[in-house]
Coordinates of C-alpha atoms in Angstrom, one line a residue:
M1 CA 78.4 98.9 9.4
N2 CA 79.9 101.1 11.5
A3 CA 83.6 101.7 10.5
P4 CA 86.7 100.2 13.4
A5 CA 88.0 102.8 15.8
E6 CA 90.7 104.8 14.7
T7 CA 93.6 105.7 17.0
R8 CA 95.2 109.0 16.4
T9 CA 97.7 110.5 18.5
F10 CA 97.7 114.4 19.9
E11 CA 99.0 117.4 18.6
A12 CA 102.4 118.1 20.3
E13 CA 101.0 121.1 22.1
V14 CA 98.0 119.2 23.3
A15 CA 100.2 116.5 24.3
Q16 CA 102.0 119.0 26.4
V17 CA 98.5 120.5 28.0
L18 CA 97.3 117.0 29.1
H19 CA 100.3 115.8 30.3
L20 CA 100.4 119.4 32.9
V21 CA 97.0 118.7 33.5
T22 CA 97.5 115.3 34.3
H23 CA 100.7 115.5 36.1
S24 CA 100.8 119.5 37.7
L25 CA 97.3 120.7 38.5
Y26 CA 96.1 119.8 41.5
S27 CA 94.5 122.5 43.7
H28 CA 90.8 123.6 42.5
K29 CA 90.5 120.3 40.7
E30 CA 86.6 121.0 40.6
I31 CA 86.7 123.4 38.1
F32 CA 86.4 120.9 35.5
L33 CA 82.8 120.9 35.9
R34 CA 82.9 124.7 34.8
E35 CA 84.7 124.2 31.9
L36 CA 82.5 121.5 30.8
I37 CA 79.2 123.2 31.4
S38 CA 80.5 126.5 29.8
N39 CA 81.4 124.1 26.6
A40 CA 78.1 122.5 26.8
S41 CA 76.5 126.2 27.3
D42 CA 78.3 127.6 24.0
A43 CA 77.2 124.6 22.2
C44 CA 73.5 125.5 23.2
D45 CA 74.3 128.7 22.2
K46 CA 75.7 128.0 18.7
L47 CA 73.0 125.4 17.8
R48 CA 70.5 128.5 18.9
F49 CA 72.0 131.2 16.4
E50 CA 72.3 128.6 13.7
A51 CA 68.6 127.8 14.0
I52 CA 67.5 131.1 13.6
A53 CA 68.4 130.5 9.5
H54 CA 67.5 126.9 9.9
P55 CA 64.7 125.7 12.3
E56 CA 65.1 121.8 11.3
L57 CA 68.4 121.5 13.2
M58 CA 66.5 121.6 16.3
A59 CA 63.1 119.6 15.5
G60 CA 62.0 117.4 17.7
D61 CA 63.9 118.8 20.7
G62 CA 63.3 122.2 21.1
E63 CA 64.2 123.3 24.7
L64 CA 68.2 123.5 25.1
R65 CA 69.3 122.2 28.2
I66 CA 72.6 120.5 30.4
D67 CA 72.0 117.7 31.9
V68 CA 74.7 116.3 34.8
S69 CA 74.7 113.5 36.1
W70 CA 76.9 110.3 38.3
D71 CA 77.1 106.9 38.5
K72 CA 78.7 105.8 42.1
D73 CA 79.0 101.8 40.9
A74 CA 80.9 102.8 37.9
R75 CA 82.8 105.8 38.8
T76 CA 81.7 108.5 36.2
V77 CA 80.5 111.5 35.4
T78 CA 78.3 112.6 32.6
V79 CA 78.0 116.5 30.8
R80 CA 75.6 116.4 28.2
D81 CA 73.9 119.0 26.0
N82 CA 71.6 119.3 23.5
G83 CA 73.6 121.7 21.4
I84 CA 75.1 122.0 18.5
G85 CA 77.0 118.8 18.4
M86 CA 80.2 117.9 16.8
S87 CA 81.2 116.2 13.3
R88 CA 83.9 113.5 12.8
D89 CA 86.5 116.2 11.4
E90 CA 85.2 118.9 14.4
A91 CA 86.2 116.2 16.8
V92 CA 89.0 116.2 15.7
A93 CA 89.5 119.5 15.1
N94 CA 88.1 120.9 18.8
I95 CA 90.0 118.4 20.6
G96 CA 92.6 116.6 19.1
T97 CA 94.4 119.4 17.7
I98 CA 95.6 123.1 18.6
A99 CA 92.3 125.0 17.6
S100 CA 93.8 128.6 19.1
S101 CA 97.0 130.0 20.0
G102 CA 95.5 129.5 23.3
T103 CA 97.2 126.1 24.0
R104 CA 100.5 127.3 23.2
R105 CA 99.7 130.6 25.8
F106 CA 98.9 128.7 28.4
L107 CA 101.7 126.2 28.2
E108 CA 103.7 129.0 28.3
A109 CA 102.3 130.7 31.1
M110 CA 102.3 127.7 33.4
S111 CA 106.1 126.8 32.3
G112 CA 106.9 130.9 33.8
E113 CA 106.7 131.8 37.0
Q114 CA 102.5 131.3 37.0
K115 CA 102.0 128.8 39.6
A116 CA 100.1 126.0 38.4
D117 CA 96.4 126.6 38.5
A118 CA 93.5 124.5 37.4
R119 CA 91.2 127.7 37.8
L120 CA 93.3 129.4 34.7
I121 CA 93.0 126.8 32.1
G122 CA 89.4 128.2 30.9
Q123 CA 90.9 132.0 30.4
F124 CA 92.8 129.5 27.5
G125 CA 90.2 128.4 25.9
V126 CA 91.8 124.6 26.5
G127 CA 89.5 124.3 29.2
F128 CA 88.0 120.4 28.2
Y129 CA 91.7 119.4 29.3
S130 CA 90.8 120.0 32.8
A131 CA 88.6 117.1 32.5
F132 CA 91.9 115.0 33.0
V133 CA 92.6 116.4 36.0
V134 CA 90.1 114.2 38.0
A135 CA 89.4 111.8 35.2
D136 CA 91.8 109.2 34.2
R137 CA 89.9 108.2 30.6
V138 CA 87.3 110.6 29.2
T139 CA 84.3 109.2 26.5
V140 CA 83.0 112.1 24.1
L141 CA 79.6 111.1 22.2
T142 CA 78.3 113.4 20.0
R143 CA 76.5 114.1 16.9
R144 CA 76.4 117.4 14.8
A145 CA 72.9 118.7 14.4
G146 CA 71.3 117.8 11.2
A147 CA 73.2 114.7 10.9
A148 CA 72.1 111.3 10.7
A149 CA 71.7 109.1 13.4
A150 CA 74.3 106.7 12.0
E151 CA 77.0 109.8 11.9
G152 CA 77.6 109.7 15.6
V153 CA 81.2 110.0 16.8
K154 CA 83.0 108.7 19.7
W155 CA 86.0 110.1 20.7
E156 CA 87.8 108.4 23.8
S157 CA 91.4 109.0 25.5
D158 CA 92.9 108.2 28.5
G159 CA 95.4 111.3 28.2
Q160 CA 98.7 109.4 27.5
G161 CA 99.1 111.3 24.0
A162 CA 96.5 109.1 22.1
Y163 CA 92.6 109.1 21.2
T164 CA 90.4 106.9 19.3
L165 CA 87.8 107.9 16.9
E166 CA 84.9 106.0 16.0
T167 CA 81.7 106.7 13.8
V168 CA 79.0 105.1 16.0
E169 CA 74.8 105.1 16.2
L170 CA 73.9 108.1 18.3
A171 CA 69.8 108.4 18.9
E172 CA 70.2 112.3 19.6
R173 CA 71.8 115.4 18.5
G174 CA 74.3 117.0 21.3
T175 CA 77.1 116.0 23.0
T176 CA 78.1 113.7 26.1
V177 CA 81.2 113.6 28.3
V178 CA 81.8 111.1 30.2
L179 CA 84.5 111.2 32.9
H180 CA 86.1 108.0 34.3
L181 CA 87.3 108.9 37.4
K182 CA 90.7 108.4 39.2
P183 CA 90.6 105.9 42.3
D184 CA 90.7 109.1 44.8
E185 CA 88.1 111.5 43.3
V186 CA 85.1 110.2 45.2
E187 CA 84.1 113.6 46.2
F188 CA 82.9 114.1 42.9
L189 CA 80.5 111.0 43.1
A190 CA 78.4 112.4 45.4
G191 CA 74.9 114.8 43.8
W192 CA 75.0 117.4 46.8
Q193 CA 78.8 118.1 46.0
L194 CA 78.3 118.4 42.3
R195 CA 75.1 120.5 42.7
S196 CA 77.4 122.8 44.7
L197 CA 79.8 123.2 42.0
I198 CA 76.9 124.2 40.1
H199 CA 75.7 127.0 41.7
R200 CA 79.3 128.3 42.9
Y201 CA 80.5 128.3 39.7
S202 CA 77.3 127.8 36.8
D203 CA 74.1 129.4 38.2
H204 CA 74.4 132.0 35.9
V205 CA 74.1 129.8 32.7
A206 CA 71.4 130.8 30.6
F207 CA 70.3 127.3 30.0
P208 CA 68.7 125.1 32.3
I209 CA 71.2 122.5 33.8
R210 CA 69.6 119.5 35.1
M211 CA 70.2 116.8 37.8
P212 CA 68.5 113.7 38.9
K213 CA 66.1 114.6 41.8
E214 CA 67.9 114.2 45.1
Q215 CA 65.9 110.7 46.7
E216 CA 63.5 111.0 49.8
G217 CA 65.9 110.6 52.6
G218 CA 68.8 112.5 51.5
D219 CA 70.6 109.3 50.2
E220 CA 72.2 110.1 46.8
A221 CA 73.9 107.2 46.8
A222 CA 72.3 106.8 43.6
P223 CA 70.2 109.2 41.4
A224 CA 66.4 109.1 41.7
D225 CA 64.2 109.1 39.0
G226 CA 63.2 112.6 36.9
W227 CA 65.2 115.3 36.8
E228 CA 65.2 118.9 38.0
T229 CA 66.9 122.2 37.5
V230 CA 69.5 123.4 39.5
N231 CA 70.4 126.8 38.5
A232 CA 69.0 130.1 37.9
A233 CA 69.0 129.7 34.3
S234 CA 68.1 133.3 33.3
A235 CA 70.1 136.0 31.3
L236 CA 71.4 138.0 34.5
W237 CA 71.7 141.2 32.9
T238 CA 67.8 141.2 31.8
K239 CA 66.7 141.5 35.0
P240 CA 66.1 144.5 37.2
K241 CA 68.9 145.4 39.4
A242 CA 67.0 146.0 42.1
E243 CA 66.8 142.0 42.2
I244 CA 69.9 141.4 41.4
S245 CA 72.8 141.5 44.8
D246 CA 76.6 141.7 44.5
E247 CA 77.0 138.5 45.0
D248 CA 74.8 137.4 42.0
Y249 CA 77.1 140.0 40.3
Q250 CA 80.3 138.7 41.2
G251 CA 78.8 135.2 40.3
F252 CA 77.9 135.7 36.6
Y253 CA 81.4 137.7 36.3
K254 CA 83.4 134.9 37.2
S255 CA 81.4 132.2 35.4
L256 CA 81.3 135.1 31.9
G257 CA 85.4 135.5 32.5
H258 CA 86.7 132.5 33.7
D259 CA 88.2 134.1 36.1
F260 CA 88.4 133.5 40.4
N261 CA 89.2 137.2 40.9
D262 CA 86.2 139.4 42.0
A263 CA 85.5 141.9 39.5
L264 CA 86.6 145.4 40.9
A265 CA 83.5 147.0 39.7
W266 CA 80.4 147.2 37.2
S267 CA 78.2 149.2 35.3
H268 CA 74.8 147.6 34.3
N269 CA 72.4 149.3 32.1
R270 CA 69.5 149.6 30.2
V271 CA 69.3 152.4 27.0
E272 CA 65.6 152.5 26.0
G273 CA 64.4 154.7 23.3
S274 CA 65.2 154.2 19.0
Q275 CA 67.8 152.1 19.6
S276 CA 66.9 149.8 23.0
F277 CA 70.0 147.9 24.2
T278 CA 71.4 146.7 27.9
T279 CA 75.0 146.7 28.8
L280 CA 76.7 145.1 31.9
L281 CA 80.4 145.8 32.0
Y282 CA 83.0 144.8 34.7
L283 CA 86.4 146.2 35.2
P284 CA 89.0 142.9 36.2
S285 CA 90.8 143.1 39.6
R286 CA 93.7 141.6 37.5
P287 CA 94.7 141.5 34.1
P288 CA 94.0 138.6 32.0
F289 CA 96.2 136.4 30.6
D290 CA 96.3 137.9 26.8
L291 CA 96.0 141.4 28.2
M292 CA 99.7 142.6 26.2
M293 CA 98.2 140.8 23.4
G294 CA 96.8 144.2 21.9
G295 CA 95.5 143.8 18.4
R296 CA 97.9 141.0 16.7
D297 CA 95.0 138.7 17.9
E298 CA 91.3 138.1 18.0
R299 CA 90.0 139.8 21.3
K300 CA 88.0 138.0 23.7
G301 CA 85.7 139.6 26.3
L302 CA 82.9 141.4 25.3
K303 CA 80.1 139.0 24.4
L304 CA 76.9 140.4 22.2
Y305 CA 73.4 139.0 22.3
I306 CA 70.7 140.2 19.8
K307 CA 67.2 139.4 21.9
R308 CA 69.0 137.2 24.4
V309 CA 70.5 135.2 21.7
F310 CA 74.3 135.1 21.4
V311 CA 75.7 136.1 18.6
M312 CA 79.4 136.8 18.9
D313 CA 82.4 138.0 21.0
A314 CA 82.4 141.1 19.7
A315 CA 85.1 142.7 21.7
E316 CA 87.1 143.9 18.9
E317 CA 83.7 145.5 17.3
L318 CA 82.3 147.0 20.5
L319 CA 85.4 148.3 22.5
P320 CA 88.5 150.2 21.6
N321 CA 92.0 148.5 21.8
Y322 CA 92.4 150.3 25.1
L323 CA 90.0 148.9 27.0
R324 CA 90.5 145.5 26.0
F325 CA 90.6 144.7 29.4
V326 CA 86.5 145.0 29.8
R327 CA 84.5 141.9 30.2
G328 CA 80.9 141.9 29.5
V329 CA 77.7 141.4 27.7
V330 CA 75.8 143.6 25.5
D331 CA 72.3 142.8 24.2
A332 CA 71.0 144.6 21.9
D333 CA 67.3 144.6 20.5
D334 CA 67.3 146.2 17.1
L335 CA 70.3 144.2 15.2
P336 CA 69.6 141.7 13.1
L337 CA 70.5 138.4 13.7
N338 CA 71.6 137.1 11.0
V339 CA 74.4 140.1 11.2
S340 CA 77.6 138.8 10.1
R341 CA 81.1 140.4 11.7
E342 CA 81.4 142.6 8.2
L343 CA 78.4 144.0 8.6
L344 CA 79.0 144.7 12.1
Q345 CA 81.6 146.8 11.5
Q346 CA 79.6 148.7 9.2
N347 CA 76.6 149.4 11.6
R348 CA 75.7 152.6 12.6
Q349 CA 73.7 151.4 14.9
L350 CA 77.0 149.4 17.1
E351 CA 78.7 152.7 16.4
R352 CA 76.1 154.1 18.6
I353 CA 76.6 150.7 21.3
K354 CA 80.4 151.1 21.0
G355 CA 80.0 154.8 22.5
A356 CA 78.1 153.7 24.8
C357 CA 80.0 151.3 25.7
V358 CA 83.0 153.7 25.9
K359 CA 80.7 156.3 28.0
R360 CA 80.0 153.5 30.5
V361 CA 83.5 152.5 31.3
L362 CA 84.8 155.4 31.6
D363 CA 82.3 156.9 33.7
L364 CA 82.9 153.9 35.7
I365 CA 86.8 154.4 36.6
E366 CA 86.1 158.0 37.0
K367 CA 83.6 157.2 39.8
L368 CA 86.0 154.6 41.3
A369 CA 89.3 157.4 41.4
R370 CA 86.3 159.6 42.9
D371 CA 84.7 157.7 45.7
E372 CA 87.2 154.2 46.3
P373 CA 91.0 155.5 45.5
E374 CA 92.0 152.4 47.1
K375 CA 90.3 150.2 44.4
F376 CA 91.4 152.8 41.9
A377 CA 94.8 152.2 42.9
T378 CA 94.3 148.4 41.8
F379 CA 93.1 149.5 38.7
H380 CA 95.9 151.8 38.1
K381 CA 98.4 149.1 38.4
A382 CA 96.8 147.0 36.7
F383 CA 95.3 148.6 33.6
G384 CA 97.0 152.2 33.9
N385 CA 99.4 151.4 30.8
T386 CA 97.0 150.2 28.8
L387 CA 94.7 153.1 29.7
K388 CA 97.6 155.3 28.4
E389 CA 97.1 153.7 24.9
G390 CA 93.8 155.3 24.9
V391 CA 95.5 158.7 25.1
A392 CA 97.0 158.4 21.5
E393 CA 94.0 155.8 20.0
D394 CA 90.9 158.2 20.7
A395 CA 91.1 161.9 20.1
N396 CA 87.5 162.5 21.6
N397 CA 88.2 161.2 25.1
R398 CA 91.6 162.3 25.3
E399 CA 91.3 164.5 28.4
R400 CA 89.3 162.3 30.0
I401 CA 91.8 159.6 29.9
A402 CA 94.6 161.8 30.5
K403 CA 92.2 162.8 33.6
L404 CA 92.6 159.4 35.1
L405 CA 96.1 158.6 35.0
R406 CA 98.9 159.0 37.8
F407 CA 102.1 159.5 37.8
A408 CA 105.2 159.7 40.3
S409 CA 106.3 162.9 41.0
T410 CA 109.5 164.8 42.5
K411 CA 106.7 165.7 45.1
G412 CA 105.5 162.4 45.3
E413 CA 105.6 159.4 47.9
G414 CA 108.7 157.7 46.2
T415 CA 108.1 155.3 42.9
V416 CA 104.1 155.3 44.0
Q417 CA 102.2 156.4 40.6
A418 CA 99.4 158.8 42.4
V419 CA 99.6 162.1 41.2
S420 CA 97.0 163.2 38.6
L421 CA 97.7 166.4 36.1
D422 CA 94.7 167.8 38.1
D423 CA 96.9 167.5 41.2
Y424 CA 100.1 168.7 39.5
I425 CA 98.3 171.9 37.7
G426 CA 96.7 172.6 41.7
R427 CA 99.9 173.0 42.8
M428 CA 101.3 175.2 40.2
A429 CA 102.8 178.6 41.4
V430 CA 101.1 181.2 40.0
G431 CA 102.3 182.2 36.5
Q432 CA 103.5 179.0 36.2
D433 CA 102.0 177.7 32.5
T434 CA 104.0 174.5 31.7
I435 CA 103.2 170.7 33.4
W436 CA 107.1 169.5 33.5
Y437 CA 107.8 166.2 33.2
I438 CA 110.6 163.9 32.8
T439 CA 110.7 160.2 30.6
A440 CA 113.5 157.4 31.3
D441 CA 114.0 154.2 31.2
S442 CA 113.4 153.5 35.3
H443 CA 112.3 155.5 38.2
A444 CA 115.5 155.7 39.6
A445 CA 117.1 157.5 36.8
A446 CA 114.0 160.0 35.9
A447 CA 114.7 161.2 39.8
G448 CA 118.0 161.1 39.7
S449 CA 118.6 163.0 36.3
P450 CA 121.0 166.2 35.9
Q451 CA 118.1 167.8 34.0
L452 CA 116.0 168.2 37.0
E453 CA 118.6 170.0 39.2
A454 CA 117.8 173.9 38.5
F455 CA 114.1 172.8 38.8
K456 CA 114.8 171.4 42.4
A457 CA 116.2 174.3 43.3
K458 CA 113.5 176.6 42.1
D459 CA 111.0 174.2 44.1
I460 CA 109.5 173.7 40.7
E461 CA 107.4 169.8 40.2
V462 CA 108.4 167.2 37.8
L463 CA 106.4 164.1 36.7
L464 CA 108.9 161.0 36.7
M465 CA 107.6 158.7 33.5
S466 CA 109.4 155.5 33.5
D467 CA 107.1 153.4 31.4
R468 CA 108.1 152.4 28.1
I469 CA 104.8 153.4 26.8
D470 CA 105.2 157.0 28.5
E471 CA 107.4 159.0 25.6
W472 CA 104.8 157.6 22.8
M473 CA 102.1 158.4 24.6
L474 CA 103.4 161.9 25.8
G475 CA 103.4 162.5 21.5
S476 CA 99.8 163.1 21.1
L477 CA 99.5 164.9 24.9
R478 CA 100.8 168.4 24.0
D479 CA 98.6 170.2 26.5
Y480 CA 96.1 169.4 29.1
G481 CA 93.5 171.7 31.4
G482 CA 95.1 174.4 29.2
K483 CA 98.1 174.1 30.3
T484 CA 101.5 173.3 27.8
L485 CA 103.2 169.4 28.5
Q486 CA 107.1 169.7 27.9
H487 CA 110.3 167.6 28.8
V488 CA 112.5 169.4 31.1
A489 CA 115.3 168.6 28.4
K490 CA 113.3 170.6 26.1
G491 CA 113.3 174.4 25.5
E492 CA 114.1 177.1 27.2
L493 CA 113.8 177.1 31.1
P494 CA 111.7 179.7 32.9
L495 CA 114.0 182.2 34.1
D496 CA 112.9 185.4 35.6
A497 CA 114.9 189.0 34.6
A498 CA 118.0 188.2 37.1
D499 CA 118.6 184.6 36.0
K500 CA 118.0 185.4 32.1
L501 CA 121.2 188.1 32.7
K502 CA 123.0 186.0 34.6
Q503 CA 122.5 182.9 32.6
D504 CA 124.0 185.4 29.6
E505 CA 127.0 186.6 31.2
A506 CA 127.9 183.1 32.0
A507 CA 127.4 181.8 28.6
K508 CA 129.4 184.7 27.2
A509 CA 132.9 183.9 29.9
A510 CA 132.6 180.7 29.1
E511 CA 133.0 180.8 25.0
P512 CA 137.0 180.1 25.1
L513 CA 135.5 176.4 26.8
L514 CA 132.5 176.2 24.6
Q515 CA 134.6 176.4 21.7
K516 CA 137.3 173.9 22.9
L517 CA 134.6 171.5 23.8
K518 CA 133.2 171.5 20.3
G519 CA 136.9 171.3 18.5
L520 CA 137.5 168.6 21.0
L521 CA 134.1 166.0 20.5
G522 CA 133.6 167.2 16.7
D523 CA 130.7 165.7 14.6
R524 CA 129.9 163.8 17.6
V525 CA 127.6 166.5 19.0
A526 CA 125.0 168.7 17.4
D527 CA 126.2 172.2 19.4
V528 CA 127.7 173.3 23.2
K529 CA 126.0 175.0 25.5
V530 CA 125.9 176.5 28.9
S531 CA 123.0 174.8 31.0
A532 CA 120.7 176.3 32.7
R533 CA 119.4 173.1 34.2
L534 CA 122.6 172.0 36.0
T535 CA 123.0 173.2 39.8
D536 CA 125.4 170.1 40.8
S537 CA 126.7 167.9 38.0
P538 CA 128.9 168.7 35.1
S539 CA 126.6 167.8 32.3
C540 CA 123.5 166.8 30.6
L541 CA 122.0 166.2 27.0
A542 CA 119.2 169.1 26.2
L543 CA 116.7 167.9 23.2
A544 CA 115.2 169.9 20.3
D545 CA 111.3 170.2 20.3
Y546 CA 110.3 167.5 18.3
E547 CA 113.1 165.0 19.2
M548 CA 112.3 161.8 20.9
A549 CA 114.4 160.9 24.2
P550 CA 117.4 159.0 23.6
H551 CA 116.4 156.0 26.4
F552 CA 113.0 155.7 23.9
V553 CA 114.8 155.9 20.6
R554 CA 117.2 152.9 21.8
L555 CA 114.0 150.7 22.5
L556 CA 112.2 151.2 19.0
R557 CA 115.9 150.6 17.4
E558 CA 115.8 147.4 19.6
A559 CA 112.1 146.4 18.7
G560 CA 113.4 146.7 14.8
Q561 CA 112.2 150.5 13.5
D562 CA 114.2 152.6 11.8
V563 CA 115.3 155.7 13.4
P564 CA 117.1 158.3 11.6
E565 CA 120.3 159.0 13.5
S566 CA 120.7 162.7 15.3
K567 CA 123.4 164.2 17.5
P568 CA 123.2 165.4 20.3
T569 CA 123.2 169.2 22.1
L570 CA 125.9 169.0 25.0
E571 CA 124.7 171.5 28.1
V572 CA 127.6 172.3 30.8
N573 CA 128.0 173.6 34.0
P574 CA 131.2 175.8 33.4
Q575 CA 131.4 176.0 37.3
H576 CA 131.7 172.2 38.3
A577 CA 135.1 171.1 38.8
L578 CA 135.9 169.0 35.6
L579 CA 134.6 171.7 33.6
K580 CA 137.2 173.6 35.0
R581 CA 139.6 171.3 35.0
V582 CA 139.1 170.6 31.1
E583 CA 139.7 174.4 30.7
A584 CA 143.0 174.4 32.6
E585 CA 144.4 170.8 30.9
A586 CA 147.0 171.8 28.2
D587 CA 147.6 168.1 26.8
E588 CA 145.2 168.0 24.1
A589 CA 145.0 163.9 24.6
K590 CA 143.5 164.2 28.0
S591 CA 141.0 166.9 27.3
K592 CA 139.6 165.1 25.0
D593 CA 139.2 162.0 27.0
L594 CA 137.7 164.4 29.7
A595 CA 135.2 166.3 26.8
T596 CA 134.7 162.5 25.7
L597 CA 133.9 161.6 29.3
L598 CA 131.7 164.5 29.7
L599 CA 129.2 163.4 26.8
E600 CA 129.1 160.5 27.3
Q601 CA 128.1 160.3 31.3
A602 CA 125.4 162.6 29.9
E603 CA 124.1 160.3 27.9
I604 CA 124.4 157.4 30.3
A605 CA 122.0 160.0 32.5
A606 CA 119.6 160.3 29.7
G607 CA 119.2 156.5 28.8
A608 CA 121.3 156.6 25.3
P609 CA 124.0 153.8 24.7
L610 CA 127.7 154.5 24.4
P611 CA 128.9 153.6 21.2
D612 CA 132.0 151.9 22.3
P613 CA 131.4 150.7 25.7
A614 CA 135.4 149.5 25.7
A615 CA 136.5 152.6 24.4
F616 CA 134.5 154.5 27.6
V617 CA 136.1 151.9 30.1
Q618 CA 139.7 152.5 28.6
R619 CA 139.4 156.6 28.9
M620 CA 137.6 156.1 32.6
N621 CA 141.1 154.2 33.7
R622 CA 143.0 156.9 32.1
V623 CA 141.5 159.8 33.7
L624 CA 141.0 157.4 37.2
L625 CA 144.6 156.8 36.6
G626 CA 145.8 160.6 35.6
A627 CA 147.5 159.0 32.6

């Protein structure tokens, strides 16, 4: 006898998702069909993979497929697959509890500035719940492959916070999802509409998607007898490129990546020889939701097939972290079908495939940069910072990656990051052997830094870097194209003989002032020098060759990093009125206020935090009031 139905409550975060789905997601309701078909395809993939080691799992029904049907009188839409199915425990884990961090991230995305859009739900791994956008009750009938007919499971919920579980007799393996549609969702009770959605969203699913044959005369109020396949049902990447249209490529990308935007570009290649494999790799036009998760979670997006059998999502094994935005498929002929994730990590063949994937992606980005500047600008805006990680992580491709980066510049157009390192080198004056740059918290802070004054006066271009990752990246990018990269606050400025003589004379003449400032500032500074960098401002900070920029030190400390304390070197402009005032001031307290303000304004301009903001305000007020 079957056990009585058991009622359980959803985990809190699943209940929140359901509430959001049923009350907020009104746009693109039709996405539910794509998500349910995608889940059904995954179930077929899993069975095909498990059946390699256990062929008996497919006994009696070897043709994997997905069936979509409707019943106008009962107001139901049904999606059925004969894939792996679920046991009772798996049904609870996969539908009733939070199976992945995707549920939480979906909630965060929807509660933030992101517009509540049903099309996003699949990216978070919680696509099943989109059924409740159109249904007020969902019934799932499932039996795991290899389990007895008496071990079927019936799961049912109205999406209001609880679900029932019941053990039932099911003659066939697989999963059937029955949607009991809400009163106003009649559009999904027409066969032509369901067919249209399958063509739009699921045409490239690699298993046959079947629907009841059309009635003669076109009346689809009730399905006819018999089934027909309504999708392409083939692995797109196995076809010759000449037979695939751009529309096909884009349709496959959207199905693969649960994306509703077109891909920016793609690369489809077949490698033959001692090792044979096919790659189809896409560059998205917008960042996936998990882009900035970095390596903290298992990465998704690149599916590994072996002889057309889906094995696993192997983004971590096939792509370096800095290319985690890439989506696509790799189909290898020569890897063993029973390969595990652990074996993959030690497999030499896979290393070659990974190298080929990296090369193809960088080739694709280079082609965009060369031939389609507008698309490349879109790519760089979305993924430029992620690409910068590769400068530190991938020494073999460092120069190639650096070539693809773009920056703002003192000779560029405002905040636009459009200047390449090659552009900079092409504009260098004869005899210049350094690529000069400045890093700061913001573009305004970089562009307005007093450290740039001498460079502007000499018409030397400076790259303006204001992304958080820049200072870290530059630790690995010491040179490019035979030129050294150098921060404008570090080292000696390029002075000709006349300027050098002038600088030496100014330093000698200012020696009493420098000694006075050192005495007034005490242990707050490592040294005080006459600056060759300043023309208009009174002071700025100088950095030692291997010293990090103050704004970056602050960021590291805010992130909990232990950064050793270091004292700044203060550079001053003895010709500035404030320095003349310090020189002439006889009152020690007033002199100290002025000297300390010179240091503090230099620290502020460099992005360093003030050690005592309240004291700074009081000091500023005293100087303004002449007290």
